[in-house]
Short mmCIF file of C-alpha atoms and ligand atoms in Angstrom, two decimals:
data_model
loop_
_atom_site.label_atom_id
_atom_site.label_comp_id
_atom_site.label_asym_id
_atom_site.label_seq_id
_atom_site.Cartn_x
_atom_site.Cartn_y
_atom_site.Cartn_z
CA MET A 1 76.53 32.77 8.16
CA VAL A 2 73.07 34.33 8.14
CA GLU A 3 70.70 32.65 5.68
CA GLU A 4 68.51 35.09 3.73
CA LEU A 5 65.17 33.31 3.41
CA SER A 6 62.35 33.98 0.94
CA LEU A 7 58.60 33.70 1.26
CA PHE A 8 56.85 31.05 -0.81
CA LEU A 9 54.17 33.36 -2.17
CA GLY A 10 51.78 32.43 -4.94
CA GLY A 11 54.21 29.79 -6.18
CA GLU A 12 57.15 32.24 -6.35
CA TRP A 13 60.18 32.61 -4.08
CA THR A 14 60.29 36.27 -3.10
CA THR A 15 61.24 38.49 -0.20
CA GLY A 16 57.92 40.29 -0.68
CA SER A 17 57.12 43.98 -1.00
CA GLY A 18 57.78 44.98 2.62
CA ASP A 19 61.11 45.54 4.32
CA GLU A 20 60.37 43.89 7.68
CA ARG A 21 62.75 41.02 8.53
CA TYR A 22 62.69 38.72 11.54
CA ALA A 23 66.14 37.86 12.89
CA LEU A 24 65.96 34.14 13.65
CA VAL A 25 68.22 33.33 16.63
CA SER A 26 68.83 29.64 17.27
CA PRO A 27 67.82 28.44 20.77
CA VAL A 28 70.64 25.89 20.40
CA THR A 29 73.56 28.24 19.77
CA GLY A 30 72.24 31.72 20.52
CA GLN A 31 73.45 32.77 17.07
CA HIS A 32 71.55 34.78 14.48
CA VAL A 33 71.15 32.11 11.79
CA ALA A 34 68.55 33.45 9.34
CA ASP A 35 66.57 36.50 8.28
CA VAL A 36 62.93 35.77 7.63
CA PRO A 37 60.97 38.23 5.47
CA ILE A 38 57.59 39.20 6.94
CA PRO A 39 54.90 39.64 4.29
CA SER A 40 53.28 43.05 3.93
CA ALA A 41 49.50 43.51 3.76
CA ALA A 42 49.83 43.71 -0.04
CA ASP A 43 51.78 40.42 -0.07
CA ILE A 44 49.02 38.73 1.92
CA ASP A 45 46.38 40.03 -0.50
CA ARG A 46 48.51 38.78 -3.40
CA ALA A 47 48.81 35.29 -1.87
CA VAL A 48 45.06 35.13 -1.27
CA ALA A 49 44.28 36.25 -4.83
CA ALA A 50 46.73 33.69 -6.24
CA ALA A 51 45.20 30.98 -4.06
CA ARG A 52 41.68 31.82 -5.22
CA ALA A 53 42.69 31.75 -8.88
CA ALA A 54 44.59 28.47 -8.53
CA GLN A 55 41.83 26.81 -6.51
CA ASP A 56 39.18 27.79 -9.07
CA GLU A 57 40.91 25.52 -11.55
CA TYR A 58 42.23 22.87 -9.12
CA ARG A 59 38.80 22.17 -7.59
CA HIS A 60 37.86 20.44 -10.85
CA TRP A 61 40.74 17.94 -10.72
CA SER A 62 39.48 14.44 -10.03
CA ALA A 63 40.23 12.85 -6.66
CA PHE A 64 42.65 10.51 -8.45
CA GLU A 65 44.54 13.38 -10.09
CA ARG A 66 44.84 15.13 -6.73
CA ALA A 67 45.98 11.90 -5.07
CA ALA A 68 48.68 11.49 -7.72
CA LEU A 69 49.90 15.06 -7.03
CA LEU A 70 50.12 14.28 -3.32
CA HIS A 71 52.13 11.13 -4.00
CA ARG A 72 54.56 13.23 -6.07
CA ILE A 73 54.92 15.68 -3.16
CA ALA A 74 55.61 12.76 -0.80
CA GLU A 75 58.32 11.44 -3.14
CA ALA A 76 59.92 14.86 -3.49
CA ILE A 77 60.18 15.23 0.29
CA GLU A 78 62.06 11.96 0.87
CA PRO A 79 65.59 13.05 -0.15
CA MET A 80 65.16 16.33 1.76
CA VAL A 81 64.52 14.69 5.15
CA PRO A 82 67.99 15.07 6.74
CA GLU A 83 68.33 18.74 5.75
CA ILE A 84 64.80 19.69 6.88
CA ALA A 85 65.43 17.83 10.17
CA ARG A 86 68.74 19.68 10.65
CA ILE A 87 67.09 23.07 10.14
CA GLN A 88 64.22 22.09 12.43
CA THR A 89 66.69 21.26 15.23
CA LEU A 90 68.61 24.48 14.69
CA GLU A 91 65.52 26.71 14.84
CA GLN A 92 63.32 24.73 17.25
CA GLY A 93 65.81 22.94 19.54
CA LYS A 94 64.54 19.33 19.51
CA PRO A 95 67.24 16.60 19.40
CA TYR A 96 68.24 15.77 15.82
CA HIS A 97 68.86 12.03 16.29
CA ALA A 98 66.30 11.25 18.99
CA GLU A 99 63.39 13.25 17.53
CA SER A 100 63.81 15.56 14.56
CA LEU A 101 64.83 12.91 12.02
CA ASP A 102 61.90 10.62 12.90
CA ASP A 103 59.52 13.55 12.92
CA ILE A 104 60.49 14.66 9.40
CA ALA A 105 60.80 11.08 8.12
CA GLU A 106 57.01 10.90 8.65
CA ALA A 107 56.36 14.09 6.68
CA ASN A 108 55.52 12.16 3.51
CA GLU A 109 52.84 10.16 5.38
CA TYR A 110 50.64 13.24 5.70
CA PHE A 111 50.39 13.36 1.92
CA ILE A 112 50.24 9.59 1.35
CA ASN A 113 47.47 9.08 3.93
CA ALA A 114 45.43 11.99 2.56
CA ALA A 115 45.92 10.73 -1.01
CA GLU A 116 44.60 7.30 0.00
CA ASP A 117 41.72 8.74 2.04
CA VAL A 118 40.42 11.04 -0.67
CA LYS A 119 40.00 8.19 -3.12
CA ARG A 120 37.50 6.67 -0.70
CA LEU A 121 35.69 9.86 0.29
CA ARG A 122 32.06 9.25 -0.65
CA GLY A 123 28.80 11.09 -0.41
CA ASP A 124 25.40 9.56 0.40
CA VAL A 125 22.30 8.58 -1.52
CA ILE A 126 19.42 9.86 0.60
CA PRO A 127 15.86 8.45 0.52
CA THR A 128 13.16 11.02 -0.35
CA THR A 129 9.43 11.15 0.41
CA ASP A 130 8.71 12.28 -3.17
CA ARG A 131 9.04 9.17 -5.34
CA ASN A 132 10.16 11.25 -8.32
CA LYS A 133 13.11 12.79 -6.57
CA ARG A 134 16.67 11.48 -6.21
CA MET A 135 18.95 13.02 -3.63
CA PHE A 136 22.78 12.75 -3.33
CA THR A 137 25.53 14.46 -1.40
CA PHE A 138 29.00 15.40 -2.66
CA HIS A 139 32.04 16.57 -0.72
CA ARG A 140 33.13 19.86 -2.29
CA PRO A 141 36.31 21.74 -1.35
CA VAL A 142 35.75 24.65 1.06
CA GLY A 143 38.03 26.93 -1.00
CA VAL A 144 41.04 28.76 0.43
CA TRP A 145 42.26 27.84 3.90
CA ALA A 146 44.62 29.79 6.13
CA ALA A 147 46.49 27.46 8.48
CA ILE A 148 47.87 29.29 11.52
CA THR A 149 50.39 27.06 13.22
CA PRO A 150 52.61 26.91 16.33
CA TRP A 151 56.33 26.44 16.85
CA ASN A 152 56.50 23.12 18.69
CA PHE A 153 56.17 20.90 15.58
CA PRO A 154 57.09 23.46 12.92
CA VAL A 155 56.75 21.11 9.95
CA THR A 156 54.31 18.33 10.77
CA ILE A 157 51.50 20.51 12.15
CA PRO A 158 51.30 22.54 8.91
CA LEU A 159 51.21 19.21 7.05
CA GLU A 160 48.06 18.23 9.00
CA TYR A 161 46.40 21.01 7.00
CA LEU A 162 48.33 20.79 3.75
CA GLY A 163 47.82 17.02 3.23
CA PRO A 164 44.03 16.73 3.63
CA GLY A 165 43.46 20.31 2.43
CA LEU A 166 45.12 19.72 -0.95
CA ALA A 167 43.70 16.20 -1.24
CA THR A 168 40.14 17.55 -1.08
CA GLY A 169 40.71 20.29 -3.67
CA ASN A 170 41.49 23.31 -1.50
CA ALA A 171 44.24 25.94 -1.60
CA VAL A 172 46.21 26.37 1.66
CA ILE A 173 48.13 29.40 2.92
CA VAL A 174 50.24 28.52 5.96
CA LYS A 175 51.31 31.10 8.52
CA PRO A 176 54.00 29.68 10.78
CA PRO A 177 55.67 31.80 13.48
CA PRO A 178 58.77 33.44 11.93
CA PHE A 179 61.12 31.87 14.49
CA THR A 180 60.27 28.35 13.26
CA ALA A 181 59.45 28.94 9.59
CA TRP A 182 62.73 27.93 7.97
CA ALA A 183 62.29 24.13 7.95
CA LEU A 184 58.81 24.48 6.44
CA LEU A 185 60.12 26.87 3.78
CA GLU A 186 62.77 24.27 2.97
CA LEU A 187 60.07 21.59 2.61
CA ALA A 188 58.07 23.92 0.33
CA LYS A 189 60.69 23.27 -2.38
CA ALA A 190 58.95 19.88 -2.73
CA PHE A 191 55.77 21.65 -3.88
CA ASP A 192 57.68 23.22 -6.77
CA GLU A 193 59.33 19.96 -7.66
CA ALA A 194 56.07 17.98 -7.58
CA GLY A 195 54.33 20.45 -9.92
CA VAL A 196 51.83 21.91 -7.46
CA PRO A 197 49.87 24.57 -9.41
CA LYS A 198 51.28 28.03 -8.69
CA GLY A 199 49.38 29.85 -5.98
CA LEU A 200 47.72 26.76 -4.51
CA VAL A 201 50.16 26.80 -1.59
CA SER A 202 51.80 29.80 0.06
CA ILE A 203 53.99 29.89 3.15
CA LEU A 204 53.83 33.29 4.84
CA PRO A 205 55.77 33.46 8.11
CA GLY A 206 54.70 36.09 10.58
CA GLY A 207 53.44 36.90 14.01
CA PRO A 208 49.94 37.72 15.30
CA ASP A 209 49.57 40.66 12.85
CA VAL A 210 49.89 38.44 9.81
CA GLY A 211 47.60 35.90 11.52
CA ARG A 212 44.95 38.51 12.26
CA ARG A 213 44.96 39.76 8.69
CA LEU A 214 44.42 36.23 7.34
CA VAL A 215 41.73 35.43 9.93
CA SER A 216 39.60 38.43 8.93
CA HIS A 217 40.41 38.30 5.19
CA GLU A 218 37.34 38.11 2.98
CA GLY A 219 39.15 35.89 0.51
CA ILE A 220 39.73 33.16 3.10
CA ASP A 221 37.02 30.51 3.46
CA GLY A 222 38.44 28.30 6.22
CA ILE A 223 40.72 28.74 9.23
CA GLY A 224 42.88 25.90 10.49
CA PHE A 225 44.38 26.84 13.82
CA THR A 226 46.75 24.93 16.08
CA GLY A 227 47.96 26.87 19.08
CA SER A 228 46.97 28.03 22.52
CA SER A 229 43.38 28.19 23.73
CA GLU A 230 43.80 31.93 24.47
CA THR A 231 44.66 32.69 20.85
CA GLY A 232 41.98 30.27 19.67
CA ARG A 233 39.33 32.24 21.56
CA ARG A 234 40.50 35.47 19.91
CA ILE A 235 40.43 33.89 16.46
CA ILE A 236 36.92 32.50 16.95
CA ALA A 237 35.75 35.99 17.97
CA ALA A 238 37.42 37.64 14.95
CA MET A 239 36.89 35.27 12.05
CA GLY A 240 33.19 35.85 11.31
CA ILE A 241 31.46 33.16 9.29
CA LYS A 242 34.23 30.83 8.13
CA ARG A 243 34.74 27.12 8.36
CA SER A 244 37.27 26.29 11.06
CA ILE A 245 39.33 23.54 12.61
CA MET A 246 40.69 24.58 16.01
CA GLU A 247 43.30 22.47 17.84
CA MET A 248 44.36 23.96 21.13
CA SER A 249 46.05 23.50 24.49
CA GLY A 250 46.19 20.37 26.65
CA ASN A 251 46.74 19.61 30.32
CA GLY A 252 47.16 15.86 29.93
CA PRO A 253 46.88 13.78 33.09
CA THR A 254 48.58 10.43 33.54
CA ILE A 255 46.85 8.30 36.17
CA VAL A 256 48.80 5.54 37.89
CA ALA A 257 46.43 2.99 39.50
CA ASP A 258 47.55 0.80 42.40
CA ASP A 259 47.79 -2.29 40.15
CA ALA A 260 50.00 -0.59 37.51
CA ASP A 261 53.43 -1.75 36.34
CA ILE A 262 55.20 1.03 38.23
CA GLY A 263 58.48 0.78 36.30
CA ALA A 264 56.70 1.21 32.94
CA ALA A 265 54.42 3.95 34.28
CA ALA A 266 57.38 5.94 35.63
CA ARG A 267 59.50 5.54 32.49
CA LEU A 268 56.65 6.55 30.15
CA ALA A 269 55.45 9.42 32.35
CA VAL A 270 58.99 10.79 32.43
CA TYR A 271 59.16 10.39 28.63
CA GLY A 272 55.92 12.38 28.33
CA ALA A 273 57.54 15.15 30.37
CA TYR A 274 60.86 15.45 28.49
CA TYR A 275 59.97 14.53 24.88
CA ASN A 276 60.39 17.77 22.85
CA ALA A 277 61.33 19.29 26.25
CA GLY A 278 57.67 18.99 27.25
CA GLN A 279 56.56 21.38 24.47
CA VAL A 280 53.80 19.09 23.23
CA CYS A 281 50.03 19.63 23.41
CA CYS A 282 49.62 16.06 24.68
CA ALA A 283 52.68 16.11 27.00
CA THR A 284 52.37 14.53 30.44
CA GLU A 285 51.38 17.68 32.29
CA ARG A 286 50.28 16.02 35.55
CA VAL A 287 50.76 12.59 37.12
CA ILE A 288 48.00 11.50 39.46
CA VAL A 289 49.23 8.60 41.55
CA VAL A 290 46.90 6.51 43.68
CA ASP A 291 48.22 6.57 47.24
CA PRO A 292 49.48 3.02 47.91
CA VAL A 293 51.94 3.21 44.98
CA HIS A 294 53.01 6.83 45.44
CA ASP A 295 56.42 6.18 47.00
CA ALA A 296 57.31 3.40 44.59
CA PHE A 297 56.34 5.66 41.66
CA VAL A 298 58.45 8.57 42.95
CA GLU A 299 61.47 6.32 43.33
CA ALA A 300 61.06 4.83 39.83
CA ALA A 301 60.43 8.23 38.20
CA THR A 302 63.53 9.69 39.84
CA ALA A 303 65.59 6.79 38.50
CA ALA A 304 64.10 7.21 35.00
CA ALA A 305 64.85 10.96 35.04
CA ALA A 306 68.53 10.23 35.70
CA GLU A 307 68.72 8.59 32.24
CA VAL A 308 67.68 11.75 30.39
CA ARG A 309 70.54 13.58 28.68
CA LEU A 310 70.06 17.34 28.36
CA GLY A 311 72.55 18.78 25.92
CA ASP A 312 73.52 19.87 22.42
CA PRO A 313 70.58 18.62 20.33
CA PHE A 314 72.94 17.67 17.49
CA ALA A 315 74.93 15.26 19.71
CA PRO A 316 73.93 11.60 19.13
CA ASP A 317 73.30 10.75 22.80
CA THR A 318 71.23 13.85 23.64
CA THR A 319 67.63 13.06 24.54
CA MET A 320 66.50 16.59 25.46
CA GLY A 321 67.47 19.89 23.90
CA PRO A 322 66.79 23.50 24.93
CA LEU A 323 63.36 25.06 25.19
CA ASN A 324 62.42 26.97 22.07
CA ASN A 325 61.88 30.41 23.51
CA GLU A 326 62.18 32.64 26.55
CA ALA A 327 58.41 32.93 27.12
CA THR A 328 58.22 29.17 27.66
CA ALA A 329 61.25 29.14 29.99
CA ALA A 330 59.81 32.08 31.97
CA LYS A 331 56.49 30.23 32.32
CA MET A 332 58.37 27.23 33.72
CA ASP A 333 60.17 29.51 36.22
CA ARG A 334 56.82 31.00 37.28
CA HIS A 335 55.07 27.62 37.64
CA LEU A 336 57.91 26.16 39.73
CA ALA A 337 58.10 29.21 42.02
CA ASP A 338 54.33 29.11 42.50
CA ALA A 339 54.36 25.35 43.31
CA THR A 340 57.13 25.64 45.90
CA GLU A 341 55.44 28.65 47.52
CA ARG A 342 52.36 26.47 47.91
CA GLY A 343 54.37 23.72 49.63
CA ALA A 344 55.34 21.39 46.77
CA GLU A 345 58.76 19.76 46.84
CA ILE A 346 61.20 19.73 43.93
CA LEU A 347 62.80 16.27 43.79
CA VAL A 348 64.81 16.55 40.58
CA GLY A 349 66.00 19.58 38.56
CA GLY A 350 64.15 22.79 39.27
CA GLY A 351 65.43 25.44 36.87
CA ARG A 352 67.66 26.51 34.02
CA ALA A 353 70.81 24.46 33.53
CA GLY A 354 74.00 26.48 33.41
CA GLY A 355 76.94 26.02 31.07
CA PHE A 356 75.13 26.02 27.72
CA PRO A 357 75.28 28.55 24.87
CA THR A 358 71.79 29.89 25.72
CA ASP A 359 69.68 30.25 28.86
CA LEU A 360 66.97 28.03 27.37
CA TYR A 361 68.42 24.66 28.46
CA TYR A 362 66.09 23.62 31.28
CA ASP A 363 66.62 20.72 33.67
CA LEU A 364 64.04 17.95 33.63
CA THR A 365 62.14 18.61 36.84
CA ILE A 366 60.07 16.37 39.10
CA VAL A 367 57.83 18.05 41.68
CA ASP A 368 55.99 16.09 44.36
CA GLY A 369 53.06 17.10 46.56
CA VAL A 370 51.68 19.54 43.97
CA PRO A 371 48.51 21.15 45.33
CA GLU A 372 45.57 21.06 42.98
CA ASP A 373 45.30 24.83 42.81
CA ALA A 374 48.96 25.33 41.79
CA ALA A 375 49.53 26.70 38.28
CA LEU A 376 51.51 23.50 37.58
CA ALA A 377 48.26 21.56 38.01
CA THR A 378 45.71 23.94 36.53
CA GLU A 379 47.57 25.42 33.53
CA GLU A 380 49.48 23.94 30.64
CA SER A 381 53.18 24.26 31.63
CA PHE A 382 54.62 23.29 28.21
CA GLY A 383 58.05 22.50 29.64
CA PRO A 384 60.05 19.52 30.98
CA VAL A 385 58.25 19.04 34.29
CA LEU A 386 56.51 16.11 35.94
CA PRO A 387 54.16 17.36 38.66
CA ILE A 388 53.00 14.54 40.98
CA ILE A 389 49.60 14.75 42.64
CA ALA A 390 48.45 12.09 45.11
CA ALA A 391 44.92 10.61 44.90
CA ARG A 392 43.11 8.50 47.54
CA ASP A 393 41.61 6.01 45.08
CA ASP A 394 40.36 5.62 41.49
CA THR A 395 37.32 7.85 42.01
CA ASP A 396 39.47 10.60 43.49
CA ALA A 397 41.98 10.22 40.63
CA VAL A 398 39.23 10.74 38.03
CA ALA A 399 37.87 13.76 39.89
CA ILE A 400 41.35 15.36 39.89
CA ALA A 401 41.96 14.44 36.24
CA ASN A 402 38.67 16.03 35.17
CA ARG A 403 39.33 19.33 36.92
CA THR A 404 40.67 20.82 33.70
CA HIS A 405 39.27 22.77 30.81
CA LEU A 406 41.83 21.17 28.48
CA GLY A 407 40.95 17.49 28.04
CA LEU A 408 43.06 16.62 25.00
CA GLN A 409 44.89 13.37 25.77
CA ALA A 410 45.14 11.33 29.00
CA ALA A 411 46.98 8.14 29.98
CA VAL A 412 46.11 5.49 32.52
CA PHE A 413 48.42 2.78 33.83
CA THR A 414 46.64 -0.30 35.15
CA SER A 415 46.95 -4.07 34.70
CA SER A 416 43.19 -4.57 34.83
CA LEU A 417 41.11 -4.45 31.64
CA ARG A 418 37.99 -3.75 33.70
CA ARG A 419 39.68 -0.74 35.28
CA ALA A 420 41.01 0.47 31.94
CA PHE A 421 37.48 0.64 30.53
CA TRP A 422 36.16 2.20 33.75
CA TYR A 423 38.74 4.96 33.44
CA ALA A 424 38.01 5.45 29.73
CA ASP A 425 34.32 5.83 30.61
CA HIS A 426 35.02 8.42 33.30
CA VAL A 427 38.00 10.55 32.20
CA ARG A 428 36.89 13.52 30.04
CA SER A 429 39.51 13.45 27.32
CA GLY A 430 39.61 13.29 23.52
CA THR A 431 42.00 10.34 23.71
CA VAL A 432 42.69 7.97 26.60
CA VAL A 433 45.87 5.91 26.22
CA ILE A 434 46.10 2.81 28.39
CA ASN A 435 49.61 1.77 29.46
CA ASP A 436 51.54 4.18 27.25
CA SER A 437 52.60 7.82 27.36
CA THR A 438 50.18 10.71 26.78
CA ASP A 439 52.60 11.49 23.96
CA PHE A 440 51.50 8.41 21.99
CA TRP A 441 50.60 9.61 18.50
CA GLU A 442 50.08 8.20 15.00
CA THR A 443 49.61 10.34 11.93
CA PHE A 444 46.18 8.86 11.13
CA GLN A 445 44.92 8.89 14.73
CA PRO A 446 41.67 10.81 15.22
CA PHE A 447 42.81 13.66 17.41
CA GLY A 448 40.72 16.18 19.21
CA GLY A 449 39.70 17.00 22.70
CA ALA A 450 36.91 17.17 25.17
CA ALA A 451 36.35 20.07 27.53
CA GLY A 452 37.25 23.04 25.34
CA THR A 453 40.52 22.09 23.72
CA ASP A 454 39.25 21.82 20.17
CA THR A 455 36.24 22.26 17.95
CA GLY A 456 36.43 19.32 15.63
CA TRP A 457 38.51 16.61 14.08
CA GLY A 458 37.05 13.86 16.25
CA ARG A 459 36.80 11.33 13.47
CA GLY A 460 39.74 12.03 11.24
CA SER A 461 40.36 15.03 9.13
CA ILE A 462 39.55 14.64 5.49
CA GLU A 463 35.81 15.51 5.53
CA GLU A 464 36.46 18.59 7.61
CA PHE A 465 38.12 20.25 4.64
CA THR A 466 34.96 19.87 2.57
CA ASP A 467 31.51 21.38 2.33
CA LEU A 468 28.68 18.97 1.81
CA GLN A 469 26.66 19.74 -1.31
CA THR A 470 23.24 18.18 -1.77
CA LEU A 471 22.05 17.47 -5.30
CA VAL A 472 18.32 16.94 -5.88
CA ILE A 473 17.03 15.64 -9.21
CA ASP A 474 13.41 15.46 -10.24
CA THR A 475 13.18 12.39 -12.49
CA GLU A 476 9.67 13.31 -13.70
CA ASN A 477 10.94 16.34 -15.59
CA VAL A 478 13.93 14.64 -17.21
CA ARG A 479 13.74 13.11 -20.62
P1 NAD B 1 50.00 30.66 20.12
O1 NAD B 1 48.54 30.58 20.33
O2 NAD B 1 50.77 31.70 20.83
O3 NAD B 1 50.33 30.89 18.57
C1 NAD B 1 49.86 30.00 17.57
C2 NAD B 1 49.80 30.73 16.25
O4 NAD B 1 48.82 31.76 16.30
C3 NAD B 1 51.11 31.43 15.87
O5 NAD B 1 51.33 31.26 14.49
C4 NAD B 1 50.83 32.89 16.22
O6 NAD B 1 51.62 33.80 15.48
C5 NAD B 1 49.37 32.99 15.84
N1 NAD B 1 48.62 34.08 16.49
C6 NAD B 1 48.82 34.62 17.72
N2 NAD B 1 47.87 35.53 17.98
C7 NAD B 1 47.06 35.58 16.89
C8 NAD B 1 45.88 36.31 16.58
N3 NAD B 1 45.35 37.19 17.42
N4 NAD B 1 45.29 36.09 15.39
C9 NAD B 1 45.80 35.18 14.52
N5 NAD B 1 46.91 34.46 14.76
C10 NAD B 1 47.53 34.66 15.94
O7 NAD B 1 50.56 29.20 20.44
P2 NAD B 1 52.07 28.70 20.44
O8 NAD B 1 52.74 29.20 21.66
O9 NAD B 1 52.68 28.97 19.12
O10 NAD B 1 51.88 27.12 20.53
C11 NAD B 1 51.77 26.42 21.72
C12 NAD B 1 50.31 26.05 21.96
O11 NAD B 1 49.81 25.26 20.90
C13 NAD B 1 50.14 25.19 23.21
O12 NAD B 1 49.03 25.64 23.94
C14 NAD B 1 49.88 23.79 22.65
O13 NAD B 1 49.15 22.94 23.51
C15 NAD B 1 49.13 24.11 21.41
N6 NAD B 1 49.20 23.00 20.47
C16 NAD B 1 48.07 22.25 20.24
C17 NAD B 1 48.12 21.14 19.40
C18 NAD B 1 46.88 20.30 19.14
O14 NAD B 1 46.90 19.52 18.20
N7 NAD B 1 45.82 20.43 19.93
C19 NAD B 1 49.32 20.79 18.78
C20 NAD B 1 50.46 21.58 19.04
C21 NAD B 1 50.38 22.69 19.87
#
């Protein structure tokens, strides 16, 4: 059965005024499972106008009223978790039991955390040279945000904008890619149920055209973007003067020092390569192993890879599902061909697995002897691959790790606290995780990168959705 989906536009469920439909084909089954309406230019204008009108009123709600609304949204989501998780697996491909359920079970936290944070969001009292003046700052909402989001975490990434955006008094229009918009549209029913003012939230699935229109729209005040660095560059060039939060690509190194627990390092590096089939911005994209432990690491990683179960993502024992789309699978093919041409050796996997309903099921792959100039080492692969690069010593390992323009999240395995801090001081990365996977993540973790992978969000997110307003009072002239 093909599900006919609607846009969530200005608080209404509608197929919009255009006749373009995206045929959503599941990467799991290869079947056409839903038709997604694509909003027309007039629909986008309508959503922006509705957002502006709703935000004009909503911006005056107190922080406590907004927090209460967010708690109601969180409560409304809870009974929907299994169904949203099911749809997410069907459209995105991640394993239902091993990943999707946990992922969606956290969805309420984005609203609860933001509701708690906003109650404690304070301005400053600033000393003045003029003794008659008093100076304060207030956090004011930016206005209407467009959140342009990727397909790898189709629900939780939009919530990184919706939670703090609504908490601080903004309206948010989300543009997910049409091929992973269904689960988010399902979650949007919670906005209705919780009594979110009509127009404050819209969900407008679409491709780059819809994104471009929102980015350059005069009625949009802020752009939240999570996606590739290439697209991020284009958006920065096109958006003009708008507030923005840009979260982009990663090329996360895991460094294994010669005093590491090799079993744990191998297991967690392999996890960082296969979790969500490697389609994670902080996936383990490269493993840099210090020479003396290279062979032991390879042996342990090969053993850990044998435990991974590629298969039907709805089956309870499956730990890795298909890739989401052909572009990602083709990139994996290209990176592996390039690495072998340059002399690297494939130890495990190495291509598409046969015998599944689609061609997107990809074997977990381990590649040893990856030269530093191979695409596997220099670019984000975004698939289930563990490229191993040998380093002479700690200094060499850091030099290799830092040869990236995408320093989002790194991991280091070592049993020495001194070494852990040394690595943290030297690796250029937004987050350095010691003795766990690069995929370590908590919903309230400050997340952002060094070396060109983002433009903000270092401290946490709530303030970034606000403009600071300074209020100056002259006490001399007041009665
Ligand atoms: P993408 O850049 O292709 O697309 C992201 C979004 O931008 C989509 O909604 C797309 O339709 C839209 N878009 C494309 N061109 C546009 C344009 N010119 N103007 C406006 N919008 C446009 O990225 P993707 O393939 O969907 O996602 C994978 C990427 O996202 C990876 O690089 C990954 O590392 C990154 N990512 C980063 C984080 C993070 O927090 N840093 C989290 C998840 C994913």
